[in-house]
PDB file of C-alpha atoms in Angstrom:
ATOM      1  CA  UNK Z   1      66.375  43.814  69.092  1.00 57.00           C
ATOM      2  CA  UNK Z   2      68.320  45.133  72.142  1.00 79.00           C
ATOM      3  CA  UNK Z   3      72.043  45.610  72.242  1.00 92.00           C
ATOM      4  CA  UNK Z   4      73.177  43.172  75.051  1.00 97.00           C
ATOM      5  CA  UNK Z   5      76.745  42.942  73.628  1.00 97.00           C
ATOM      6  CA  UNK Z   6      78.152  45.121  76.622  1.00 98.00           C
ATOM      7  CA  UNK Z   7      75.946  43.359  79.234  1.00 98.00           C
ATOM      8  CA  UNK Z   8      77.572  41.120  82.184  1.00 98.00           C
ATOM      9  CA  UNK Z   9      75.531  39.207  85.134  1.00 99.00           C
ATOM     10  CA  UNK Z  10      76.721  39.103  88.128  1.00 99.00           C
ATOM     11  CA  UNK Z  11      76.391  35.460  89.433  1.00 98.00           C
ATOM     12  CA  UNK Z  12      74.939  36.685  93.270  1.00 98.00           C
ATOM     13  CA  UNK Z  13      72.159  38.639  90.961  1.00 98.00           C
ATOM     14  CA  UNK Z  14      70.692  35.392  90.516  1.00 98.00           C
ATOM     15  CA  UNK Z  15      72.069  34.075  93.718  1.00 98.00           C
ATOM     16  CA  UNK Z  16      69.612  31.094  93.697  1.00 98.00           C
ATOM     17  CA  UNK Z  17      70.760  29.413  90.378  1.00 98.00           C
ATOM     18  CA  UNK Z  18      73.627  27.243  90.501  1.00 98.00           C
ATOM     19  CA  UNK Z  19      76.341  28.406  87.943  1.00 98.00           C
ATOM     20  CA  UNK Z  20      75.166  25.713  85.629  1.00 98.00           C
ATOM     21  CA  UNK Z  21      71.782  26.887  85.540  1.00 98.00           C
ATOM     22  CA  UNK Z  22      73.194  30.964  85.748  1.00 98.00           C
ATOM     23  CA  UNK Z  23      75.218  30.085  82.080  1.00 98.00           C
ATOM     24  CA  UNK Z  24      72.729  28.366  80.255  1.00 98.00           C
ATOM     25  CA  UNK Z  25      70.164  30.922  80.993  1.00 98.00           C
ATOM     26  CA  UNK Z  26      72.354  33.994  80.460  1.00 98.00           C
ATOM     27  CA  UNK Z  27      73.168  32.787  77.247  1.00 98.00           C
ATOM     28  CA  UNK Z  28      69.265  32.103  76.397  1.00 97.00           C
ATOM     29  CA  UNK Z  29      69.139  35.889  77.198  1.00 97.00           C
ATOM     30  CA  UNK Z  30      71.072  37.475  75.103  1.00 97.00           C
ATOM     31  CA  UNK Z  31      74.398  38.132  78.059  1.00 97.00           C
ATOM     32  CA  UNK Z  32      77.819  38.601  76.808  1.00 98.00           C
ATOM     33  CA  UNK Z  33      79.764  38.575  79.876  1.00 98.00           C
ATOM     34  CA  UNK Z  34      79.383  36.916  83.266  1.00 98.00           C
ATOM     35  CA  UNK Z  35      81.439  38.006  86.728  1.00 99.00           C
ATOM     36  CA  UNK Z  36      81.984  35.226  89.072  1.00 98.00           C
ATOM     37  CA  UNK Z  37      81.207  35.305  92.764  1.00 98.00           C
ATOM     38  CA  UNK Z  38      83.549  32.695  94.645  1.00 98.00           C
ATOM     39  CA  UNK Z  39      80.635  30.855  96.008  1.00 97.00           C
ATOM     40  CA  UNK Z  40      79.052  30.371  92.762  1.00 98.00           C
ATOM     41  CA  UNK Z  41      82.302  28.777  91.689  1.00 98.00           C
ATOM     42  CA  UNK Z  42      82.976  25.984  94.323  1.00 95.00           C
ATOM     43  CA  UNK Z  43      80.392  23.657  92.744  1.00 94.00           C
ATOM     44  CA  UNK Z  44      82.756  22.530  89.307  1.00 98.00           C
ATOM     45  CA  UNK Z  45      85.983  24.274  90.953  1.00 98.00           C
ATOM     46  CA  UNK Z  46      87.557  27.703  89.104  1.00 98.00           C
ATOM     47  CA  UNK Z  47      88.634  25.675  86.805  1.00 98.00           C
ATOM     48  CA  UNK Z  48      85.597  23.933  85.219  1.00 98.00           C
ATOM     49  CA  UNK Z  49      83.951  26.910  85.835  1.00 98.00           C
ATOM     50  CA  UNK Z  50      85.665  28.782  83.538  1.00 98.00           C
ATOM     51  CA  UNK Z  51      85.454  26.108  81.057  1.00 98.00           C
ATOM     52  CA  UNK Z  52      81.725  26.102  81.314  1.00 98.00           C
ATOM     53  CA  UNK Z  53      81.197  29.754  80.657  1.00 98.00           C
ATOM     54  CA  UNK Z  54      83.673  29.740  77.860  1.00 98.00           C
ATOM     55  CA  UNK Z  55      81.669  27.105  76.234  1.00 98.00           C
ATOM     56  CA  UNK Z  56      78.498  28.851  76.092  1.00 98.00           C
ATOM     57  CA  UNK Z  57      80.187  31.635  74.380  1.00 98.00           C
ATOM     58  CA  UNK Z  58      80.261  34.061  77.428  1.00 98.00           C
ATOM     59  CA  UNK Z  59      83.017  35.770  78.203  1.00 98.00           C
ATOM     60  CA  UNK Z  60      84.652  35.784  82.277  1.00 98.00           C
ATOM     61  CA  UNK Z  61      84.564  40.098  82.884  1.00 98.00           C
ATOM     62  CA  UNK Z  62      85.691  39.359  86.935  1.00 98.00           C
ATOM     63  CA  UNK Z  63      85.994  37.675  89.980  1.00 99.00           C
ATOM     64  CA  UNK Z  64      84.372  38.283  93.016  1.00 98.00           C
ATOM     65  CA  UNK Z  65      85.646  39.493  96.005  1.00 97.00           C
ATOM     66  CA  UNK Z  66      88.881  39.499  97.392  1.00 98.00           C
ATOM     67  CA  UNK Z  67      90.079  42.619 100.027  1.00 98.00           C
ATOM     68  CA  UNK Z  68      89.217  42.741 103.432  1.00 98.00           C
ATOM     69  CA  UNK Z  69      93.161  43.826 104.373  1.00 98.00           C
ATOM     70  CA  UNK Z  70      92.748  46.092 107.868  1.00 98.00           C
ATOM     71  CA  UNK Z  71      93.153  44.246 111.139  1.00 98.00           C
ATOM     72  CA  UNK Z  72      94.026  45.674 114.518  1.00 97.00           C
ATOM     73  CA  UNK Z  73      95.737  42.615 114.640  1.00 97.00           C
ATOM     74  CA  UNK Z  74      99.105  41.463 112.243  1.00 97.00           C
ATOM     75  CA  UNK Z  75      97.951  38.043 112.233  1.00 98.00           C
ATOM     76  CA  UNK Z  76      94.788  39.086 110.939  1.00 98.00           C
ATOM     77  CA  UNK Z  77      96.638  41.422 108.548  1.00 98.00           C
ATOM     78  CA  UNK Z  78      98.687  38.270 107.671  1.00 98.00           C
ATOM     79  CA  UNK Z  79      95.831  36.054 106.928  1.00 98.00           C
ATOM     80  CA  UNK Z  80      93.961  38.583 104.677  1.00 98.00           C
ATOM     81  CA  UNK Z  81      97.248  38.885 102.472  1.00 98.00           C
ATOM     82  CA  UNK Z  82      97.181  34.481 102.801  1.00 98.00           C
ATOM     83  CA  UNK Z  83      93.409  34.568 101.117  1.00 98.00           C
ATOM     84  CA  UNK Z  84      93.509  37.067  98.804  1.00 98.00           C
ATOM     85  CA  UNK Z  85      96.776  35.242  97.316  1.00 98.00           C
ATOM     86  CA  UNK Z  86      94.254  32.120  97.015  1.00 98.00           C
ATOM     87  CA  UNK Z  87      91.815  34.273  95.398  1.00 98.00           C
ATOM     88  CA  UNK Z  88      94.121  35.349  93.009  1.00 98.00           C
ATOM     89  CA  UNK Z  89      94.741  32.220  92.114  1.00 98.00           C
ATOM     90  CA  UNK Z  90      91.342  30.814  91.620  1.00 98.00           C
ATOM     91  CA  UNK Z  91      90.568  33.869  89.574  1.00 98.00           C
ATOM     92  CA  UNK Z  92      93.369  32.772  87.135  1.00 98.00           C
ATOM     93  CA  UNK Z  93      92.096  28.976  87.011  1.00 98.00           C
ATOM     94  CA  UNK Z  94      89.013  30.461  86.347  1.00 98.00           C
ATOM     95  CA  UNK Z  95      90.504  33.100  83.103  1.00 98.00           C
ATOM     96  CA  UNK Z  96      89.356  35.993  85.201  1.00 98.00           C
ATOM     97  CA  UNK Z  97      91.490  39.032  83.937  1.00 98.00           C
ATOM     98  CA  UNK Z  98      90.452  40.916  87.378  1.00 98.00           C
ATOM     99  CA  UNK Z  99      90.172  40.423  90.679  1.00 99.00           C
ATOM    100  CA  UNK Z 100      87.532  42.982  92.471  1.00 99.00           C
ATOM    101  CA  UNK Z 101      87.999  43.579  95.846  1.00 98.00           C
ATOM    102  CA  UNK Z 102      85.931  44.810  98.797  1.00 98.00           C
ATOM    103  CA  UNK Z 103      88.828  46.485 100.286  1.00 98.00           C
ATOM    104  CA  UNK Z 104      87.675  46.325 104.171  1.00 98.00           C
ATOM    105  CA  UNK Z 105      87.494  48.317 107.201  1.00 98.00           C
ATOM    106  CA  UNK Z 106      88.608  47.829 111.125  1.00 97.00           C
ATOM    107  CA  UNK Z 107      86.321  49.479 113.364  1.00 96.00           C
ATOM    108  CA  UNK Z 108      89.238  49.682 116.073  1.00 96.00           C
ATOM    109  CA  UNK Z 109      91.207  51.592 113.563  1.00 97.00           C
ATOM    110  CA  UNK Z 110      90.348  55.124 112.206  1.00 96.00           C
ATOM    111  CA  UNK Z 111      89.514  55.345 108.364  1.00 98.00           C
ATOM    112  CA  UNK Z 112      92.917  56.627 107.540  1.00 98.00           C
ATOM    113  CA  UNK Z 113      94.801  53.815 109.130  1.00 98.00           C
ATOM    114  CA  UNK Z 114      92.408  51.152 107.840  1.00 98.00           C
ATOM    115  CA  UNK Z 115      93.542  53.154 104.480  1.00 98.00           C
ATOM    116  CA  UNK Z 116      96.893  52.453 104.823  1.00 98.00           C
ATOM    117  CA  UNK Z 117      96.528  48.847 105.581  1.00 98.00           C
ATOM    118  CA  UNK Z 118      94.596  48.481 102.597  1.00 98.00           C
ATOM    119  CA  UNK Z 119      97.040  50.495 100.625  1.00 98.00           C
ATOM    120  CA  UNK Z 120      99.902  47.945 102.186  1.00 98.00           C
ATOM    121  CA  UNK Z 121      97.658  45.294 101.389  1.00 98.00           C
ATOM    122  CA  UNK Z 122      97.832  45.751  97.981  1.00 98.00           C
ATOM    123  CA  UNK Z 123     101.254  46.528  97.511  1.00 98.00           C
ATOM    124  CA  UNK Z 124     102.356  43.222  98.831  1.00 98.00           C
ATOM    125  CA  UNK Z 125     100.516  41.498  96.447  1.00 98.00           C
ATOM    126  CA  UNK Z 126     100.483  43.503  93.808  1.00 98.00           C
ATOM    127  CA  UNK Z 127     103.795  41.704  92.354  1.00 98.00           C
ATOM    128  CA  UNK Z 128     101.893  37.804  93.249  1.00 98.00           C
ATOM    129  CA  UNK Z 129      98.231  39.491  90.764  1.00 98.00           C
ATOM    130  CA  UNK Z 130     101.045  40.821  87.942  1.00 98.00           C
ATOM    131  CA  UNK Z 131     102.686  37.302  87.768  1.00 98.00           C
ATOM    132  CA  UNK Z 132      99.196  35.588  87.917  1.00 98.00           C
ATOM    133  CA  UNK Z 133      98.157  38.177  85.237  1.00 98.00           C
ATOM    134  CA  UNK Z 134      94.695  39.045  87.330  1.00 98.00           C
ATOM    135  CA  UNK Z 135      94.351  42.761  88.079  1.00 98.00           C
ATOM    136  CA  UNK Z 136      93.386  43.812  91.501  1.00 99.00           C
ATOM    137  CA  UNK Z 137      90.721  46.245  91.414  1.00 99.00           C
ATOM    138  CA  UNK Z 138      89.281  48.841  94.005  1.00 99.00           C
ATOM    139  CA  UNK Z 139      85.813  49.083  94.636  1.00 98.00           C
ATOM    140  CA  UNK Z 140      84.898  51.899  96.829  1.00 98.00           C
ATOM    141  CA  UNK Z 141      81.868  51.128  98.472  1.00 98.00           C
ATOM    142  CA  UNK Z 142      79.373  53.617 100.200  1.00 98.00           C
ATOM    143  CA  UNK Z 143      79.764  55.451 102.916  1.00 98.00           C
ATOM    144  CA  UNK Z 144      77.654  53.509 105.084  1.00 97.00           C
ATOM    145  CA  UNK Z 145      80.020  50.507 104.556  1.00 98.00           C
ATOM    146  CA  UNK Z 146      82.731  52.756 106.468  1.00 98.00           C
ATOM    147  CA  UNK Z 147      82.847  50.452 109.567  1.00 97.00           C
ATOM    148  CA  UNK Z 148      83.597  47.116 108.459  1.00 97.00           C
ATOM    149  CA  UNK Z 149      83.238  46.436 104.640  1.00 98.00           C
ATOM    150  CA  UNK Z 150      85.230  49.325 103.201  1.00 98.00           C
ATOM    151  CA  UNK Z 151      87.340  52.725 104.003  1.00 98.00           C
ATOM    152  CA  UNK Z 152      87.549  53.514 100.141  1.00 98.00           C
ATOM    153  CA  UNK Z 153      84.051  55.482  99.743  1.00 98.00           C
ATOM    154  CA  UNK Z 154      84.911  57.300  97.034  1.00 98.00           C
ATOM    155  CA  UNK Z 155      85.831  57.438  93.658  1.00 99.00           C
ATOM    156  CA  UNK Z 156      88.327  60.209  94.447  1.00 98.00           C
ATOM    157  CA  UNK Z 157      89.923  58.015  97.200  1.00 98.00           C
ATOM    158  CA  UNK Z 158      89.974  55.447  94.942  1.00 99.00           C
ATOM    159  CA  UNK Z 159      91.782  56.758  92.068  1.00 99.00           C
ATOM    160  CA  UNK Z 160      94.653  58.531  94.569  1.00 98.00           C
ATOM    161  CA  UNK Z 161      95.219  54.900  95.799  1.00 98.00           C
ATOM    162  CA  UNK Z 162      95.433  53.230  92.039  1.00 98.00           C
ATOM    163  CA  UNK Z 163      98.118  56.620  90.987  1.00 98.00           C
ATOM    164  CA  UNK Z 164      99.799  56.112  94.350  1.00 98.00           C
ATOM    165  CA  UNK Z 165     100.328  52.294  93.335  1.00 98.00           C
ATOM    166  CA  UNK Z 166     100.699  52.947  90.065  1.00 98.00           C
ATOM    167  CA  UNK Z 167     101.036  49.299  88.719  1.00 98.00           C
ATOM    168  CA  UNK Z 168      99.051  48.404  85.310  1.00 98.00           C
ATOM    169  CA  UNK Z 169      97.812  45.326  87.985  1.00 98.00           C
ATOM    170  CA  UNK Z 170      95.699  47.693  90.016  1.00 98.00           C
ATOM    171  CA  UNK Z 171      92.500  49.361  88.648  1.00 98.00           C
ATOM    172  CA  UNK Z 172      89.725  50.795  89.543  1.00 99.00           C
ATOM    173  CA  UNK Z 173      85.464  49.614  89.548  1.00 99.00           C
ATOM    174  CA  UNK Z 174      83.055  52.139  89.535  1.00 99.00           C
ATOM    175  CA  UNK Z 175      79.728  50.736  90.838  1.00 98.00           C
ATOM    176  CA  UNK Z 176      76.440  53.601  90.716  1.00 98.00           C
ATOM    177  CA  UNK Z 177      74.869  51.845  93.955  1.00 98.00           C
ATOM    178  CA  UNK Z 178      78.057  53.380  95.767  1.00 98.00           C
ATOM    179  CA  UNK Z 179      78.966  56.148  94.275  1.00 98.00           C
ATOM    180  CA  UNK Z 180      75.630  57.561  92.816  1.00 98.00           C
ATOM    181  CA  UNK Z 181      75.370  60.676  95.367  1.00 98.00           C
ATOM    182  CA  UNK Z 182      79.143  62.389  95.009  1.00 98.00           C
ATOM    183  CA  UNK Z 183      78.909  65.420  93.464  1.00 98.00           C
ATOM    184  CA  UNK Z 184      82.632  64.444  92.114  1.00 98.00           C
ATOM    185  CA  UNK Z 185      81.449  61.918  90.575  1.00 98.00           C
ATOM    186  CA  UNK Z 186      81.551  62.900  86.545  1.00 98.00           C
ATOM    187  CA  UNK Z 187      84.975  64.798  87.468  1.00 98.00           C
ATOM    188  CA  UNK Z 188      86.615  61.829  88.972  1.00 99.00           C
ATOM    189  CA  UNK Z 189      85.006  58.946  86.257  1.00 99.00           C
ATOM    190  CA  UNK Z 190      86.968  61.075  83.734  1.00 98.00           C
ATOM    191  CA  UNK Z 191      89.998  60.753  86.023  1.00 98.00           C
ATOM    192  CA  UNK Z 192      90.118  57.216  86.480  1.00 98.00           C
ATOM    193  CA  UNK Z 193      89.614  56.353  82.205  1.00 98.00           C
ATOM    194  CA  UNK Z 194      93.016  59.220  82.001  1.00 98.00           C
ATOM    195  CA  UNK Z 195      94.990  57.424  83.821  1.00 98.00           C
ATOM    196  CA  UNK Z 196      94.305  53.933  82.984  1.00 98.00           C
ATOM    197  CA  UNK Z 197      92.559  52.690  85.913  1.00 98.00           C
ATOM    198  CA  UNK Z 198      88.719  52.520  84.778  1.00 99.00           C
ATOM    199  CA  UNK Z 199      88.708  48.742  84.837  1.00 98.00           C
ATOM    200  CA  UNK Z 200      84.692  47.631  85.413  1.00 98.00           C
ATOM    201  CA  UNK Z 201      80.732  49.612  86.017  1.00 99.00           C
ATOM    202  CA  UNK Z 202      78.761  47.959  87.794  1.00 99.00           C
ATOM    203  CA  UNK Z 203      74.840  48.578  87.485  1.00 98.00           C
ATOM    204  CA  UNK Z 204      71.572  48.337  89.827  1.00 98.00           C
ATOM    205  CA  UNK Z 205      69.031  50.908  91.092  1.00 98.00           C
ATOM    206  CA  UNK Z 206      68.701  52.729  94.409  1.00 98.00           C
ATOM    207  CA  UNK Z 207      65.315  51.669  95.799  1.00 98.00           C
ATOM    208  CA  UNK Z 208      63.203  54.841  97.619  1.00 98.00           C
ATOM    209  CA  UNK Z 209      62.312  54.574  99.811  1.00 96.00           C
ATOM    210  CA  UNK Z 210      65.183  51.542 100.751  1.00 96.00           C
ATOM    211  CA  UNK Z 211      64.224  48.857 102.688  1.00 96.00           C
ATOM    212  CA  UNK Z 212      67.931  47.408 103.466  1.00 96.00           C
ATOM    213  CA  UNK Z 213      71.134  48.677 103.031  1.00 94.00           C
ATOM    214  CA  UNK Z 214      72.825  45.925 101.590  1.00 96.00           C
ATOM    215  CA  UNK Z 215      69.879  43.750  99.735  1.00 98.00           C
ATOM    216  CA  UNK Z 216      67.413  45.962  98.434  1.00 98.00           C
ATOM    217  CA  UNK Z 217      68.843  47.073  95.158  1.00 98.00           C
ATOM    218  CA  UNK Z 218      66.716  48.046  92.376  1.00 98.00           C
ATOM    219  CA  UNK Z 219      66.514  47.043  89.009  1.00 98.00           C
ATOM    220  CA  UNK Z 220      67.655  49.782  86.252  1.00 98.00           C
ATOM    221  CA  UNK Z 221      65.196  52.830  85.976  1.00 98.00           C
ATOM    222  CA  UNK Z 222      63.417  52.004  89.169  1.00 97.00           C
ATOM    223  CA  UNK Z 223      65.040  54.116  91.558  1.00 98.00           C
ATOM    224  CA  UNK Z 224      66.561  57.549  91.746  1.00 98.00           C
ATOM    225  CA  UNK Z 225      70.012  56.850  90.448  1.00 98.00           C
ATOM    226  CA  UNK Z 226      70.513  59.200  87.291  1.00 98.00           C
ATOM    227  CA  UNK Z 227      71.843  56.195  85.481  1.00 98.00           C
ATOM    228  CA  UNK Z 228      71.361  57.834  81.864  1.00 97.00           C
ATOM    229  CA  UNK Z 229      73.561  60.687  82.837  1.00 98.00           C
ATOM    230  CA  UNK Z 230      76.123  58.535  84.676  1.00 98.00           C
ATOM    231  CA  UNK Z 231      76.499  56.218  81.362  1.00 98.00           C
ATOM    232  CA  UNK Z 232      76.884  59.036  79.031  1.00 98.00           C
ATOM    233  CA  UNK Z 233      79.628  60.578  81.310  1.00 98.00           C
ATOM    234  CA  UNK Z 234      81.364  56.708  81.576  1.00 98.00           C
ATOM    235  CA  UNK Z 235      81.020  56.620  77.654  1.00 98.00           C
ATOM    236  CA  UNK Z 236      82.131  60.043  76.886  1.00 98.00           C
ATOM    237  CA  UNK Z 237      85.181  59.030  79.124  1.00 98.00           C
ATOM    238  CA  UNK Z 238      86.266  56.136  77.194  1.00 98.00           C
ATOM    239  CA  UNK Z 239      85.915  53.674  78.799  1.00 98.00           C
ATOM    240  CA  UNK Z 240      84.779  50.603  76.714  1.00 98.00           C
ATOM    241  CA  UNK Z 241      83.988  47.606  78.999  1.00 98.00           C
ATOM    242  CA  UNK Z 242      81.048  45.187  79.993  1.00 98.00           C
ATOM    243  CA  UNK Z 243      78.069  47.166  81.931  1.00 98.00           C
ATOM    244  CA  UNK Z 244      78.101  44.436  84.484  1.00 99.00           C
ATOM    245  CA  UNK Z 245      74.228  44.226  86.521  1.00 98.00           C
ATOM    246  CA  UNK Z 246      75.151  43.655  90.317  1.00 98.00           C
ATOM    247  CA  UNK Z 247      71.823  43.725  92.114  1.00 98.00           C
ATOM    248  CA  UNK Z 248      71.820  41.989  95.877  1.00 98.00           C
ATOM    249  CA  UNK Z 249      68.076  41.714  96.683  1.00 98.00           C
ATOM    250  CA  UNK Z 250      65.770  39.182  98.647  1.00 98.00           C
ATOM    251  CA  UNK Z 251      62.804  40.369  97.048  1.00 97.00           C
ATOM    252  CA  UNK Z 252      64.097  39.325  93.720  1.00 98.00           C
ATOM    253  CA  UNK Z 253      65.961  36.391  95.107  1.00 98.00           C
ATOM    254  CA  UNK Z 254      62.347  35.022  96.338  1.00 98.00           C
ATOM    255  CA  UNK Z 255      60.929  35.442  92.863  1.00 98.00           C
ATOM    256  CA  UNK Z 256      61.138  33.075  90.112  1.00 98.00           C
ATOM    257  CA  UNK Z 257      64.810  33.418  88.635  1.00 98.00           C
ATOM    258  CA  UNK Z 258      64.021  33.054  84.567  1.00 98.00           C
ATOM    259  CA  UNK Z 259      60.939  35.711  85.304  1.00 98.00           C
ATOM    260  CA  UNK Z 260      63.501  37.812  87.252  1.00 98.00           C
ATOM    261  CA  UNK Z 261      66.402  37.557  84.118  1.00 98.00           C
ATOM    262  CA  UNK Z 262      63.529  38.820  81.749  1.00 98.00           C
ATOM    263  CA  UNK Z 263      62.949  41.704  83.782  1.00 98.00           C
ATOM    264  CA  UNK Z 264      66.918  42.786  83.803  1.00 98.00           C
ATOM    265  CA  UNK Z 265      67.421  41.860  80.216  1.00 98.00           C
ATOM    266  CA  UNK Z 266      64.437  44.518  79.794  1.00 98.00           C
ATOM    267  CA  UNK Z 267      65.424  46.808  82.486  1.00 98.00           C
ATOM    268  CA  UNK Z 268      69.177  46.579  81.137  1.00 98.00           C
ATOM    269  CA  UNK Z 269      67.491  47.022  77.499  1.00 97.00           C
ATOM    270  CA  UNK Z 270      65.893  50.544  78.352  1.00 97.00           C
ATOM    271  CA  UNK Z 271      68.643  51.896  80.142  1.00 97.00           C
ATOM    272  CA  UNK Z 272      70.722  50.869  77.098  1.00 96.00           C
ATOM    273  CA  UNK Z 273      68.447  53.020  75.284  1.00 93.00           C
ATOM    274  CA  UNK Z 274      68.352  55.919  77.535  1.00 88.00           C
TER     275      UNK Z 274
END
């Protein structure tokens, strides 16, 4: 039987379920672990939510997605800090011990300023997440994502902006989809599990050719991501957490869900394997 004991879902993977239907199937399947997206939480409330996972013996690994800091303008800026405070506290109704964020970018601004917003950003409510007891953790997202979603594109960028913060409230997710192609990429893994910040992997598949930049991910093993050789170097490092499947993809979202779930519990099986 496949070891599933280190596997999360990501709720948007099966974005059509409800979270109802998302638990009791993940648990059918074998899944240890389950990160939230906001949306798939509104139904029952954080709260219930929570609950309801806890239940079914699954285990809350996240929640999903707070960020978006830089703004040309301060009442923007003002309003990001307002929502993520609300996220933070949805993700501790819900017993999320993180809070991942998509950290944002202002195409008015250049990347380094958009940087420092998002480094500000943080900072101010780094103090609310600690008291909360929710960790806010940096996702750098690909490069393409430069104009609005994100200014932190890599891991290396990443990790200076955790050290520079240095609070035990601020980590660090390391997600192949967006990180897959730096050739720093085994270097700074090792970097982020040494100085504590190595808080979640998330897992898909680069699609080639790719038919859309933000929902055509790939199931494990059926793209060109060297996910065997990233694992071993995330293992070697350390780190010890949930291998959490994120995969944003109309094709599969068309497709009958429980078919889809048995082709990532397999997919998810052999790159266990690998």
């Amino acid at each position: 039987m496949a070891d599933l004991s280190k596997m999360c879902m990501h709720t948007i993977t099966t974005k059509p379920w409800k979270l109802t239907q998302a638990v009791e199937h993940y648990a059918e399947s074998g899944v240890r672990g389950v990160s939230v997206w906001q949306d798939s939480a509104q139904e029952l409330g954080p709260l219930k939510s929570g609950d309801l996972i806890r239940e079914n013996n699954l285990e809350v690994v996240s929640y999903v997605r707070g960020g978006f800091f830089p703004h040309s303008s301060k009442a923007k800026r003002d309003k990001a800090i307002h929502d993520n405070k609300k996220m933070i506290d949805e993700a501790a109704e819900l017993g999320a011990p993180m809070l991942v964020l998509v950290c944002g970018a202002e195409p008015n601004l250049d990347l380094e300023e958009s940087r420092k917003q998002i480094q500000g950003g943080i900072e101010d409510i780094v103090h609310y997440a600690a008291e909360n007891k929710v960790q806010l953790t940096i996702e750098p997202l690909h490069p393409m994502y430069a104009d609005t979603r994100s200014a932190i594109n890599t891991l290396r960028q990443a990790n200076v902006m955790a050290e520079a913060i240095a609070s035990e409230w601020v980590g660090v997710a390391v997600d192949v989809y967006h990180l897959w192609w730096d050739p720093d990429l085994e270097k700074e893994i090792y970097r982020c599990q040494e100085h504590g910040n190595f808080s979640a992997f998330h897992i898909c598949d680069w699609n080639v050719p790719t038919t859309d930049l933000l929902l055509d991910r790939g199931l494990m093993g059926e793209g060109c991501i060297k996910l065997d050789q990233i694992k071993k170097w995330v293992i070697k490092s350390g780190f010890e957490g949930f291998h959490e499947v994120e995969i944003f993809s109309e094709k599969f979202w068309k497709q009958d869900q429980k078919k889809f779930m048995d082709k990532i519990v397999k997919s998810y099986s052999d790159y266990w394997r690998s």
